[in-house]
Coordinates of C-alpha atoms in Angstrom, one line a residue:
X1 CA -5.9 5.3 -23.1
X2 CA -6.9 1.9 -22.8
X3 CA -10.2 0.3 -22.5
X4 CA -11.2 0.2 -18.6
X5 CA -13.9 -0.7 -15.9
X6 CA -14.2 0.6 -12.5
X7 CA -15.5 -0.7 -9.9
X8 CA -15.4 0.6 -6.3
X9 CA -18.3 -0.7 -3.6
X10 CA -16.8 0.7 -0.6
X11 CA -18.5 3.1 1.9
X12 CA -16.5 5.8 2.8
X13 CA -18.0 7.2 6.1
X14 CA -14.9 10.0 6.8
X15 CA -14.7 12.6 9.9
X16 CA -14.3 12.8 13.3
X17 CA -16.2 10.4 15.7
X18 CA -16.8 8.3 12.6
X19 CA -15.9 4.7 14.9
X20 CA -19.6 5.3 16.3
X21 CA -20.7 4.0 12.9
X22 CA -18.7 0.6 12.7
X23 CA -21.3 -1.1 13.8
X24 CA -24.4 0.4 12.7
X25 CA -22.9 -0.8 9.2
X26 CA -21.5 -3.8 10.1
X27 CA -25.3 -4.7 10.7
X28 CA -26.0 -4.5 7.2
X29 CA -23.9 -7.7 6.7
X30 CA -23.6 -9.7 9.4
X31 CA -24.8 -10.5 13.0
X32 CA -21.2 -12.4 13.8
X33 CA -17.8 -10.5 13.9
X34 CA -14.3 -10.9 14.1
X35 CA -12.7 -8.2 15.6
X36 CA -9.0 -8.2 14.1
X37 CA -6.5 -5.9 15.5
X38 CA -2.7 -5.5 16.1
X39 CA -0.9 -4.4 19.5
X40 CA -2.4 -1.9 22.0
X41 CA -2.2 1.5 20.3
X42 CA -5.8 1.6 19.5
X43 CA -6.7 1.0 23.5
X44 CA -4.6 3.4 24.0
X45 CA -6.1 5.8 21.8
X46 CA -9.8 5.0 22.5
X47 CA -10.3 3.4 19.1
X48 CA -10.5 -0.2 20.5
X49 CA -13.3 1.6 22.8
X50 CA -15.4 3.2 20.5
X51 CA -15.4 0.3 18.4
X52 CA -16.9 -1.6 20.5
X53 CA -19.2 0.2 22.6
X54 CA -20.7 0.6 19.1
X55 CA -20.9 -3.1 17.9
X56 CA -22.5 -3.7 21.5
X57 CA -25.3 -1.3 20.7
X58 CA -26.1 -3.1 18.0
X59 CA -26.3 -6.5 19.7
X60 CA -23.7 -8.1 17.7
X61 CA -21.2 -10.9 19.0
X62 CA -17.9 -10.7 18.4
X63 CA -14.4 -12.5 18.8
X64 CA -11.5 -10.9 19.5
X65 CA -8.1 -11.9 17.2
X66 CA -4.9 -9.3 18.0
X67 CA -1.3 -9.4 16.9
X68 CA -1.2 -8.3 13.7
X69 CA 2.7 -6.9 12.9
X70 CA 3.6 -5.1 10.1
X71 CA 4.2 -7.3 7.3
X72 CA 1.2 -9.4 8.5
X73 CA 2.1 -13.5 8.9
X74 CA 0.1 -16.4 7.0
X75 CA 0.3 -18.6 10.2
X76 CA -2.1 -16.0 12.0
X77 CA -4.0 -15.4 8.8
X78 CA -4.8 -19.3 9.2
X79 CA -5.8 -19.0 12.9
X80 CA -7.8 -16.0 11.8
X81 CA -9.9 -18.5 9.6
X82 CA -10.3 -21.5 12.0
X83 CA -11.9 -18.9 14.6
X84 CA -14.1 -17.5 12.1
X85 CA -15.3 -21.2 11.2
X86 CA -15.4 -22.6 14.5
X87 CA -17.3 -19.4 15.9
X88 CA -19.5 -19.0 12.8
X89 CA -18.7 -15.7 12.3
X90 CA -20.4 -13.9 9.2
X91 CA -18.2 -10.3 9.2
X92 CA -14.4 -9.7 9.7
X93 CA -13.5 -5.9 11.1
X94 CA -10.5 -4.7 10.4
X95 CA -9.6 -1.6 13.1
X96 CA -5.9 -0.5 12.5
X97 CA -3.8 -0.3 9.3
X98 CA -2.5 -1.8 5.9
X99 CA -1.1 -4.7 8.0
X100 CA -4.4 -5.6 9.9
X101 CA -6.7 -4.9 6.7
X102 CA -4.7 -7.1 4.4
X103 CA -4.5 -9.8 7.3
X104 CA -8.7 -9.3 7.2
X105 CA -9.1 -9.8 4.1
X106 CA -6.6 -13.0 3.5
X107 CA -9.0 -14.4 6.2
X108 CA -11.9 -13.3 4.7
X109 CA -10.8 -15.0 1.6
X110 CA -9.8 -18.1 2.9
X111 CA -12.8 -19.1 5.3
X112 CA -14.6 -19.3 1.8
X113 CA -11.7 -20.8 -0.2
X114 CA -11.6 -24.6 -0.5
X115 CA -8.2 -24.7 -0.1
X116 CA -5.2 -23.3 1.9
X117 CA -5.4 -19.4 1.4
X118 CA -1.6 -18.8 0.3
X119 CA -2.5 -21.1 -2.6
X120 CA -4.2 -17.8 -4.0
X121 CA -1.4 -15.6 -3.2
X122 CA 1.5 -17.9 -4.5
X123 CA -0.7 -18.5 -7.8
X124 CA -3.0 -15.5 -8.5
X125 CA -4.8 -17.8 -11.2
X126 CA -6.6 -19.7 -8.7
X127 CA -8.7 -16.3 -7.7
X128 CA -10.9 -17.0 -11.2
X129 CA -12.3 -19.8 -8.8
X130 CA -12.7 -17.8 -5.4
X131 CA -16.2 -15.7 -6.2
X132 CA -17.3 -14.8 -2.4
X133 CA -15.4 -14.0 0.6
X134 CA -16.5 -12.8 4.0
X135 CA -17.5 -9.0 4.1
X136 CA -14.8 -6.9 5.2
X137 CA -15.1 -3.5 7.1
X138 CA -12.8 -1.0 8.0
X139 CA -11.6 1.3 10.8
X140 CA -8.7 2.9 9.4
X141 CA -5.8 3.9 11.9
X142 CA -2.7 4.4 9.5
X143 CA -2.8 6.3 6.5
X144 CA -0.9 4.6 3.8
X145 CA -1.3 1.0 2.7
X146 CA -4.9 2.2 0.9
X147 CA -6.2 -1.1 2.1
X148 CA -9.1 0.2 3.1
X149 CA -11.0 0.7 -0.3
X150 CA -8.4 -1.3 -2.7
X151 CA -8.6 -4.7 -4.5
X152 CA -5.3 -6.0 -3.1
X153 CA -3.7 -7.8 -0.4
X154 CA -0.2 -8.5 1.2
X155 CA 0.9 -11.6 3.2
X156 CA 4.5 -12.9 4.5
X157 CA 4.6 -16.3 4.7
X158 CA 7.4 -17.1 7.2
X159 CA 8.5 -20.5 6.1
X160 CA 10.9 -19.0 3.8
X161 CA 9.5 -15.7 4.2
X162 CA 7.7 -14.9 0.5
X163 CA 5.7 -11.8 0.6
X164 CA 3.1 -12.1 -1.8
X165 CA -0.3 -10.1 -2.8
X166 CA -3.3 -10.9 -4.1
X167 CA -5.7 -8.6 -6.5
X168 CA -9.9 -9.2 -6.5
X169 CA -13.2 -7.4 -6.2
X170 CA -14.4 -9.6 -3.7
X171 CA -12.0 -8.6 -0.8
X172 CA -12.9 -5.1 -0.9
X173 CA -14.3 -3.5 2.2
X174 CA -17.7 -2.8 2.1
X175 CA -16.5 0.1 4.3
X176 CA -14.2 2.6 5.7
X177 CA -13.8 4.5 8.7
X178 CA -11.7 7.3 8.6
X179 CA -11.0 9.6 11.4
X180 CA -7.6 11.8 10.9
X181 CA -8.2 12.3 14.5
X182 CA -7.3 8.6 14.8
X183 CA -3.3 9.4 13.6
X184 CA -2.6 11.4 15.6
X185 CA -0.8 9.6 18.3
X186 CA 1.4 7.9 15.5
X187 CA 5.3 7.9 15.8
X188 CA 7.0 10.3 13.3
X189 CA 8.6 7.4 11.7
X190 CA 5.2 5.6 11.1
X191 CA 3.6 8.7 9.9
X192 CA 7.2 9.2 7.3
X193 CA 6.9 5.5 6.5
X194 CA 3.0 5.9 5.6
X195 CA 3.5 8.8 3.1
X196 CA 6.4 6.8 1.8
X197 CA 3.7 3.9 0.3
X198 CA 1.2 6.4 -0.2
X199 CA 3.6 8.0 -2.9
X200 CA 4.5 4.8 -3.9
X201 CA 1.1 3.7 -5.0
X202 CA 0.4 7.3 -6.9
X203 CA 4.6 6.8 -8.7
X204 CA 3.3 3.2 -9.5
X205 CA 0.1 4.2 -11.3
X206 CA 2.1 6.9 -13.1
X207 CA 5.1 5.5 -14.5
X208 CA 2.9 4.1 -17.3
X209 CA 3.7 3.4 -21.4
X210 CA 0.4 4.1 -22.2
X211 CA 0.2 7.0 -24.1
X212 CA -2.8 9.5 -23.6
X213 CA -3.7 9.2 -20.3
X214 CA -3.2 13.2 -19.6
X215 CA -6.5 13.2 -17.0
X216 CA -5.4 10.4 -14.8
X217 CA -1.8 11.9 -15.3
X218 CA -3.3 15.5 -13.5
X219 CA -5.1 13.6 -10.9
X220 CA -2.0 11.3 -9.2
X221 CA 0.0 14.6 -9.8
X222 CA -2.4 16.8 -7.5
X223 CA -2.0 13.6 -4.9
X224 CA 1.6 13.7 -5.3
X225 CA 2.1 17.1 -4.4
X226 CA -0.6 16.7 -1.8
X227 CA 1.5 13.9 0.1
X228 CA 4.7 16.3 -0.6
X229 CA 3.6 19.3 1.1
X230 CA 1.2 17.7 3.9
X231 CA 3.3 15.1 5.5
X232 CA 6.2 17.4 6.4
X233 CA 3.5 19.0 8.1
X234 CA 1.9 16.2 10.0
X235 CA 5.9 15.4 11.7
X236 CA 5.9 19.4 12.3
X237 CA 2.1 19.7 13.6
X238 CA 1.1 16.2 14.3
X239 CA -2.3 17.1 15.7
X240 CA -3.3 19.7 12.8
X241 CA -6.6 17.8 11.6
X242 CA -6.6 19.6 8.1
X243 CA -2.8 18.3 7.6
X244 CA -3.8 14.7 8.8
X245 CA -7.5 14.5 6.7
X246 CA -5.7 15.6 3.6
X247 CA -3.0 12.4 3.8
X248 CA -5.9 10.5 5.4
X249 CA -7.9 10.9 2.2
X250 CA -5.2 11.2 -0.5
X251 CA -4.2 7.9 1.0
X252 CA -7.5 5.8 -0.2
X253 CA -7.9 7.7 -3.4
X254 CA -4.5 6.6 -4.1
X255 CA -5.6 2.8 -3.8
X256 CA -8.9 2.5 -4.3
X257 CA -7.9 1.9 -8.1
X258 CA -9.5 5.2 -9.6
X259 CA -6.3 6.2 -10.6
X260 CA -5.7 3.1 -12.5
X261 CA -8.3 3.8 -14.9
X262 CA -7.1 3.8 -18.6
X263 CA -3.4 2.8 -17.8
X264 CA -1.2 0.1 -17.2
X265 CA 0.8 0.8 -13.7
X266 CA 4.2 -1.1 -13.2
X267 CA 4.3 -1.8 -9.5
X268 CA 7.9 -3.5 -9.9
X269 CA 9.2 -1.3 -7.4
X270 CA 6.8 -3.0 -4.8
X271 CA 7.6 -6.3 -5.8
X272 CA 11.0 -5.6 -5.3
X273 CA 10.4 -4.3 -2.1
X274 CA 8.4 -6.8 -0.6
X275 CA 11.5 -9.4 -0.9
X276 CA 13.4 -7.0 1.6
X277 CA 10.5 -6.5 3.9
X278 CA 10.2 -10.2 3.8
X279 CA 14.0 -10.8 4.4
X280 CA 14.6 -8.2 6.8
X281 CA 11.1 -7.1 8.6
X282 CA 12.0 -3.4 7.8
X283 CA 8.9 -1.1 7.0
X284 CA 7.6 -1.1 3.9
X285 CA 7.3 2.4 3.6
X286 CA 11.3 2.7 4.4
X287 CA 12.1 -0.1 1.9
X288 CA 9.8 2.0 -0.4
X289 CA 12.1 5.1 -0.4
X290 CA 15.5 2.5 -0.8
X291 CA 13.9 1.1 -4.0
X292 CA 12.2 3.9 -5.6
X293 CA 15.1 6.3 -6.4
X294 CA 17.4 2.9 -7.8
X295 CA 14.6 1.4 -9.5
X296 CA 14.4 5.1 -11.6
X297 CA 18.0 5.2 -12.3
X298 CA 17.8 1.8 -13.7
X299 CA 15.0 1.8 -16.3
X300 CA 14.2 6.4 -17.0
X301 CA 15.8 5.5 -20.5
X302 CA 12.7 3.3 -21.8
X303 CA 10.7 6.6 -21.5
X304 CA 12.7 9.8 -20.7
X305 CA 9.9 11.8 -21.8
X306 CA 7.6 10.1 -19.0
X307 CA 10.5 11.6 -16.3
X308 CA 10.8 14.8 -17.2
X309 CA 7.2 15.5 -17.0
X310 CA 7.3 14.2 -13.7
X311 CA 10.5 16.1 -12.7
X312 CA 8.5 19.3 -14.2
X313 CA 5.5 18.9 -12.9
X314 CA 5.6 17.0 -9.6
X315 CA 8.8 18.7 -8.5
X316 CA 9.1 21.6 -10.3
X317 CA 12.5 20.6 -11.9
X318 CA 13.1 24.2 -14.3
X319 CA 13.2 22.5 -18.4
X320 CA 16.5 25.3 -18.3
X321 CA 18.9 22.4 -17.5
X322 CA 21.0 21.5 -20.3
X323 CA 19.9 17.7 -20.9
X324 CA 16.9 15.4 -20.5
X325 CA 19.4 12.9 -18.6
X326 CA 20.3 16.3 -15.6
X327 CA 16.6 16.9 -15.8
X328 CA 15.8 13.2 -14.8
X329 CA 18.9 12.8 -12.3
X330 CA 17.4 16.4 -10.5
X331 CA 14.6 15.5 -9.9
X332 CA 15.9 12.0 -8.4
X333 CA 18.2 14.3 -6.1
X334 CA 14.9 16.1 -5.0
X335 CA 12.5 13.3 -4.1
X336 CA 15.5 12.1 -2.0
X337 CA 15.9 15.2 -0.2
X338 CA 12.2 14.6 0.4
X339 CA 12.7 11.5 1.8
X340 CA 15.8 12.3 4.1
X341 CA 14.0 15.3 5.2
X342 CA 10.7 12.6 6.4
X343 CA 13.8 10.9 8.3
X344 CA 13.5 7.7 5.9
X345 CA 16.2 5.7 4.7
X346 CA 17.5 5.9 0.6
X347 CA 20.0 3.6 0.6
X348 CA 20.0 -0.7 1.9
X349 CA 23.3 0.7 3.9
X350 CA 21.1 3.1 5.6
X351 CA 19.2 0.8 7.2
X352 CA 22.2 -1.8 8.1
X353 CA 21.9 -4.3 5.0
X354 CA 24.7 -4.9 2.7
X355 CA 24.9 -6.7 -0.7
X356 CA 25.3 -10.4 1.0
X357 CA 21.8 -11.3 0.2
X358 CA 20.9 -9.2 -3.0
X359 CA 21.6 -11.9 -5.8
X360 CA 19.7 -14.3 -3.2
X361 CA 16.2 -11.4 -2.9
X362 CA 16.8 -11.0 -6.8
X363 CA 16.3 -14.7 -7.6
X364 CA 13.4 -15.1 -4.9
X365 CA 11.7 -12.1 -6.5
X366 CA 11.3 -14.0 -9.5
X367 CA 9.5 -17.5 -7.6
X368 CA 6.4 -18.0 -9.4
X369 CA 6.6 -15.2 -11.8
X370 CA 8.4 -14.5 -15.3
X371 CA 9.1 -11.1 -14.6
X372 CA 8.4 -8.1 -12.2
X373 CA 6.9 -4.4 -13.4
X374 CA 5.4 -2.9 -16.8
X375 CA 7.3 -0.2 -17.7
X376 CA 10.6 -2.2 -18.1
X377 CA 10.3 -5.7 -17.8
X378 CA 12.4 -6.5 -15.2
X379 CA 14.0 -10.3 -14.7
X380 CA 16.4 -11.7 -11.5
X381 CA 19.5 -9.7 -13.2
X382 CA 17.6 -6.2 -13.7
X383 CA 16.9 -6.7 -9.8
X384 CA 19.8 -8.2 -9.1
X385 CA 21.5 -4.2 -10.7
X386 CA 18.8 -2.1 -8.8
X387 CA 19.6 -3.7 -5.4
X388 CA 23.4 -2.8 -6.3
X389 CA 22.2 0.7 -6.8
X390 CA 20.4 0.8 -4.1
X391 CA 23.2 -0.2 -1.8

């Protein structure tokens, strides 16, 4: 186990009717708000209205910035930051999911960045110089991205459509809404595509080369089999509220970098991801399931060991089989059947993209970087062979 801080400032205000609360702590902060939202599913819902019947009790202005889409865009990131200067505004709300809450905090970040925000997310070294950003608050919609409590956000720029992140302390929400209540209106496929990147983030943590790490280890495994057993569930019984507060909060313990403690993660899998969810506006959750399964076959070898403890304890893969390799390739089968069973997509062909632009996602993965994930080291030909076996 490695040496480790942690550092976690976000409120987490959790229940039903929670919204009420938005802007009683919003108050703490600010006076001045920029309500930032996507399409119409939380007026439909009677989010967008309990939001802000509850920032009008508390006498606070607010301006109103919608059309957020998944994979959130830099060019309304920038026009989130020129309202926020031009109306003065002292607090940005996020109300919706990982989309709108990395879109908040990119403008959080850049109203108090000198320069233009994607410098930070193209060259993560220029965050040692952003030490404030806007307070950020939360009222969470989707459960998956983690957004909500985490260090990080996502951004596509669409001039050549990049999708990078950023990673700092100062973008975390000072806090979170969460009402389970609040998903249940979701589309199955959104609901699939959420527990897809909420097992994502726990198989990112977990695929580590850090020995010793046992505790941490138990703890991602009880989420894992949390997510594995509840979101079925949630498609089956989409208004249980115990199904929907377990993924709800598995979801921001998931992200909110506990789990990190004492390890190294990989996160190549994302990285890889984000280039087709840049390329091809899928979901990331879907490209998530596509990559994951490829990504194992390509690199279980530089830590078998690491797999079949997975395989044994995640999916209960029996030690009986006659190899490590069959034990590893099982349990690969099974969290596919998973997958298929959620009604999400394991293979590019699945979801209508072929190998034409794989050596071209491969080398754009690699823009600004020397090389992509932790447990194996991965360069534009290692991505280049996990796209193929992902075809």
């Amino acid at each position: 186990m490695i040496n480790f801080e942690f550092y976690n400032p976000a409120r987490i205000i959790f229940g039903k009717d929670t919204e009420f609360q938005a802007g009683k702590q919003i108050a703490k902060y600010g006076k001045r708000v920029l309500l930032h939202y996507g399409g119409g599913s939380i007026k439909a819902n009677g989010v967008y209205d309990k939001v802000v019947k509850s920032l009008k009790e508390e006498g606070l202005f607010f301006v109103e910035l919608s059309g957020v889409v998944p994979n959130p865009r830099l060019s309304l990131v920038r026009e989130g930051i020129e309202l926020c200067k031009e109306n003065n505004l002292d607090f940005v709300l996020a109300v919706g999911g990982g989309s709108v809450i990395d879109s908040a905090k990119a403008i959080a970040a850049g109203v108090r960045y000198s320069g233009d925000v994607w410098e930070l997310y193209m060259d993560n070294s220029k965050l040692a110089g952003l030490t404030e950003a806007l307070p950020v608050g939360v009222v969470l919609t989707i459960p998956a991205a983690g957004s909500e409590s985490s260090t990080a956000s996502v951004i596509t720029n669409e001039e050549g459509w990049l999708k990078r992140a950023i990673n700092t302390e100062v973008v975390i929400p000072k806090f979170a809404v969460l009402n389970p209540e609040s998903s249940y209106t979701l589309p199955a496929y959104q609901t699939a595509c959420g527990a897809s990147d909420i097992f994502a983030h726990l198989m990112e943590r977990y695929f580590t080369q850090e020995p010793n790490v046992d505790f941490t280890d138990r703890l991602i495994e009880a989420n894992m089999r949390t997510i594995l057993n509840n979101a079925p569930l949630a498609l089956k019984n989409p208004n249980d509220y115990n199904v929907r507060a377990e993924i709800m909060w598995a979801g921001a313990v998931a992200h909110n970098n506990l789990l990190n403690t004492g390890r190294i993660g990989d996160w190549g899998s994302h990285d890889i991801e984000h280039e087709i969810s840049g390329a091809y506006d899928i979901a990331h959750g879907a490209g998530l399931s596509i990559v994951f399964p490829a990504w194992m076959k390509y690199v279980y070898k530089q830590n078998v060991d690491k797999f079949i403890q997975f395989a044994m304890r995640v999916f209960n893969v029996d030690f009986s089989f006659d190899d490590k390799e069959k034990i590893v390739f099982e349990m690969i089968e099974r969290l596919e059947a998973w997958y298929v069973r959620m009604g999400l997509p394991i293979r590019l062909s699945d979801v209508n993209i072929g190998s034409e632009r794989i050596r071209e996602m491969a080398d754009k993965c690699m823009v600004g970087r020397t090389h992509v994930g932790n447990f194996q080291k991965l360069r534009a030909d290692d991505i280049y062979e996990i796209y193929k076996l992902a075809l």
